[in-house]
Short mmCIF file of C-alpha atoms in Angstrom, two decimals:
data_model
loop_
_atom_site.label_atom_id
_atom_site.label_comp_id
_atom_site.label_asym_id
_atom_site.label_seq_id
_atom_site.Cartn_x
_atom_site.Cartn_y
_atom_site.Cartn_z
CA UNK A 9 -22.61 -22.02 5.64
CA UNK A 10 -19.62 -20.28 7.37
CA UNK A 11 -17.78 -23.92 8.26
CA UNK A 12 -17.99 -24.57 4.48
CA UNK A 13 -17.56 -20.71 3.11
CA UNK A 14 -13.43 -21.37 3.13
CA UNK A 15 -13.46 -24.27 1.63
CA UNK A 16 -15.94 -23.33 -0.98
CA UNK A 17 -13.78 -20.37 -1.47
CA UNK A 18 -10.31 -22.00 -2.06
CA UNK A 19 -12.24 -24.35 -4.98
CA UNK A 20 -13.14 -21.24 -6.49
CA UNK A 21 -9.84 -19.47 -6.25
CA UNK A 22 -8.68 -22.78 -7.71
CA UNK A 23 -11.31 -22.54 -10.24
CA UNK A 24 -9.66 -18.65 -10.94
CA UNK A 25 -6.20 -19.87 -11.76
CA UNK A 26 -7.24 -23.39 -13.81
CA UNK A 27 -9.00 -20.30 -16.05
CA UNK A 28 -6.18 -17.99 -16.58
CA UNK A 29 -4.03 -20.85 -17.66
CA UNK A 30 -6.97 -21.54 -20.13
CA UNK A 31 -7.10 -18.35 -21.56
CA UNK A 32 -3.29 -18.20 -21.42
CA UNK A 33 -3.36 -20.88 -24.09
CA UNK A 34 -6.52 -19.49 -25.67
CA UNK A 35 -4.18 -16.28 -26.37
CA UNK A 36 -2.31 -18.34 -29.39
CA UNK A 37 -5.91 -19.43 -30.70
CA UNK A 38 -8.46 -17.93 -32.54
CA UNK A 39 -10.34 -14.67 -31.29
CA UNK A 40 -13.07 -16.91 -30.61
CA UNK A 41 -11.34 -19.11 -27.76
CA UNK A 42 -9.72 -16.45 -26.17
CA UNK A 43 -13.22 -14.04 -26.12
CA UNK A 44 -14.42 -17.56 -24.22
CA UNK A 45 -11.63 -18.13 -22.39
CA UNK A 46 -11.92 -14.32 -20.91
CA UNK A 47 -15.43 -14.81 -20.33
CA UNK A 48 -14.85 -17.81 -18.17
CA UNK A 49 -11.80 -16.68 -16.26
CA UNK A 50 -14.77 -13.34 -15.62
CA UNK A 51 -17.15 -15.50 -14.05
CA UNK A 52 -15.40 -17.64 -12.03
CA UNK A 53 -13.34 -14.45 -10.76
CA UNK A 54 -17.16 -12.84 -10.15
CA UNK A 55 -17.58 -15.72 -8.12
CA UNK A 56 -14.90 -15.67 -5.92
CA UNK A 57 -15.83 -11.68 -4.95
CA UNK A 58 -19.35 -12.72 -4.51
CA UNK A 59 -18.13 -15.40 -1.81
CA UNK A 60 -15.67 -13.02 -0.37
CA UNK A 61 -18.20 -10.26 0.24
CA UNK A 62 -20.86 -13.77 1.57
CA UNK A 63 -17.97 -14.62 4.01
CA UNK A 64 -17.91 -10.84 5.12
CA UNK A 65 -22.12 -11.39 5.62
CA UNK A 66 -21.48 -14.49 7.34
CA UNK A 67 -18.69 -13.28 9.75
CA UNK A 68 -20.42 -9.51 10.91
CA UNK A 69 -24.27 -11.44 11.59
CA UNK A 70 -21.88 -13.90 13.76
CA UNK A 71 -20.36 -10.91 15.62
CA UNK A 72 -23.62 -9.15 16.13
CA UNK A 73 -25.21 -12.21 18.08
#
């Protein structure tokens, strides 16, 4: 899991912008988009802190062996 926990994490980070620019167009829409567009662009930053704070997991049970 930590070979793979960088690469997992740029797709994510990817993931991140692809959503603001989403809700950046949701913004001229209707409340409806943008409430989903906000949403999204939550998770998917959620995501990328959960991962972050995984790699951290990762890295100190590697040090401690």
């Amino acid at each position: 899991e930590l070979d793979t926990i960088e690469a997992t994490l740029l797709e994510a980070e990817e993931l991140v912008t692809q959503r603001h620019t989403e809700m950046d167009r949701a913004a001229t829409s209707s409340h409806v988009e943008l409430t989903n567009a906000c949403r999204l662009l939550e998770e998917a930053q959620k995501e990328v802190e959960r991962l972050y704070a995984r790699w951290q997991e990762l890295e100190a049970k590697r040090d401690g062996n």
